[in-house]
Amino acid sequence: MSAPHPILKKPKLEQNYGDGDDHRLVGKPKSMTEEENGGEEGGQEGASGEEQEEALVALIEHRAHEVEHLRTRVNYYTSQLQQAEKRLSETEVRLARLRGQSIAAPSKASIGNRNKSAKMEFRSTSPIHAIESASRNQPQLRTELLIPAANPKISQHIKLAGSSMKFSVGSGAQSSASTHTNTLSKLKAEKSCRSSPDAQVNEVQDRETKRKLEEKEHQELIPLIRSSSSPCTIRCHTSNHISSQHKRKLRSLVLCPVNDQLFVTSALDGVVNLWQVQSRGSGASLLSSTDCMSPKHRRWPEDMAWHPLGNSLFCTYNADGGDSQISILNLNKTEGRARVTYLEDKPHFKGIINSIIFMPWKNACFATGGSDHAVILWNEKETENLWKPKQLHRNLHSSAVMGVAGLQQRHIILSVGADKKIIGFDVQVGRADFRHQLDNKCMSVLPNPCDFNLFMVQTGTPEKQLRLFDIRLRQTELHSFGFKQESSDSQSALINQAWSPDGLYLTSGSVDPVIHIFDVRYNSHKPSQSIRAHQKRVFKAVWHYSHPLLISISSDLHIGLHKIE
């Protein structure tokens, strides 16, 4: 009797794939193997026709299972091959871009040095310059992202100084060589005291490129989860609280994805405030305030998301009464354009639009989830500020969709709802890739910034509010942790979480005046530490990209700046 073929042996990698089904190959019965080798000619001659029929039926059933199993394995490894080829291609492209940047850097630097004085004449001298438009193919159509100065008097003073510099440089051709040298020396000295717009833009672009490279590099963090019996604590040695300048309770806090010195806050007063971090986190200055109330019923923004280029801010509202559902706050200084525009399409039927998030994909698009059980994907058209919605699903959730998020490595949109469900919807295929039912309502979902397979779901279970999942294991919960609440037992959807840039820590607000910090390596369900940060409940605390800093908002109407190490 021949031994089973090696391909029938189940590899270790196959134990967790698909929808969690246990695809095990049942061992071939000895009698069946003998039948395949012709044993039935001798041993079955005296058997009745009924016994032979039963044996053949059993053999057919076994072989049907075998075919089904092998077909499943082929599909699985085909999928794995496609993903591996995609990862290989992305890595090769990243290497090519990196080599191209290293070759082009000296020439760009030399050109910038030769044209720096000319740029100083024509560029605006506003003290705050965020970024230039990402499009470099048509410089005549390019608009800069210029954040208005907080103090007009200071801006006017700098403009006067800039005009005097222009005059000195322009008259240098008629003066002596020594005078021209002195003028350049003064210009360099002044630039050392006050950074030029070009230097600030270049610095922002350098930080943007570096951070994008870091974000796109996948890191295996899942093996570290629950690997330590003691947490790595973070020291918070100073805290500074500034007035949020809002008249009602705060609702959202979002950092700019391009310029890490900028962040925005929104509140129930309908105002969106733009802030700039000062002195490496010692303070923050208010740059602008914009009324973003909905035009019809004067509703405040429920959630906000930055455009990936950082030049605009998108807000969601309430879908009741035919009011506008999405607004765009334009942060570019352009003539003849409204600062706040509202999209005409209204795909949500009713209720609050709870969540908005841009997808981490090549093409600019964002998703919204609402109380009407719907998840909508908005794609940008060729016309500027024209976004068209596409309904992904409306019947997969039986209650309000509370949070949405996109996966980095696959075109899958995660959605969680008050119906206790986690849905992974494959945008390319057009159907649900997986579904998972939890034991309590879900209020938000947050992918890890470093390990693209790891994501967090916030639930309403006391002391088990946060759950970690691996997208490959689907229903398997890797870790859960939470916190006790002294002020209230109810779980608020306004309390949100944030990942640290290295993907190892989570911060969470609380109905109590504290920030809870969780170390995913800690094998306990309790917070690794809790920082008393405000006088009232903390809605959210986010990690700064480059400074050792936590920024928090609270119902005490203050913004907290907490230096950590």
Tab-separated table of C-alpha atoms in Angstrom, residues 120-121 160-175 180 183:
chain	number	residue	atom	x	y	z
A	120	MET	CA	12.230	85.896	-1.437
A	121	GLU	CA	10.916	88.686	-3.671
A	160	LEU	CA	7.409	95.765	5.972
A	161	ALA	CA	10.633	94.035	6.847
A	162	GLY	CA	10.323	91.867	3.769
A	163	SER	CA	9.833	94.918	1.516
A	164	SER	CA	12.981	96.547	2.886
A	165	MET	CA	14.937	93.355	2.215
A	166	LYS	CA	13.625	93.338	-1.330
A	167	PHE	CA	14.820	96.886	-1.862
A	168	SER	CA	18.282	96.106	-0.519
A	169	VAL	CA	18.688	93.063	-2.717
A	170	GLY	CA	17.385	94.895	-5.756
A	171	SER	CA	19.764	97.864	-5.358
A	172	GLY	CA	22.745	95.640	-4.645
A	173	ALA	CA	23.706	95.548	-8.364
A	174	GLN	CA	24.402	99.310	-8.351
A	175	SER	CA	26.308	99.377	-5.085
A	180	HIS	CA	26.401	93.959	-1.489
A	183	THR	CA	23.451	93.287	2.615
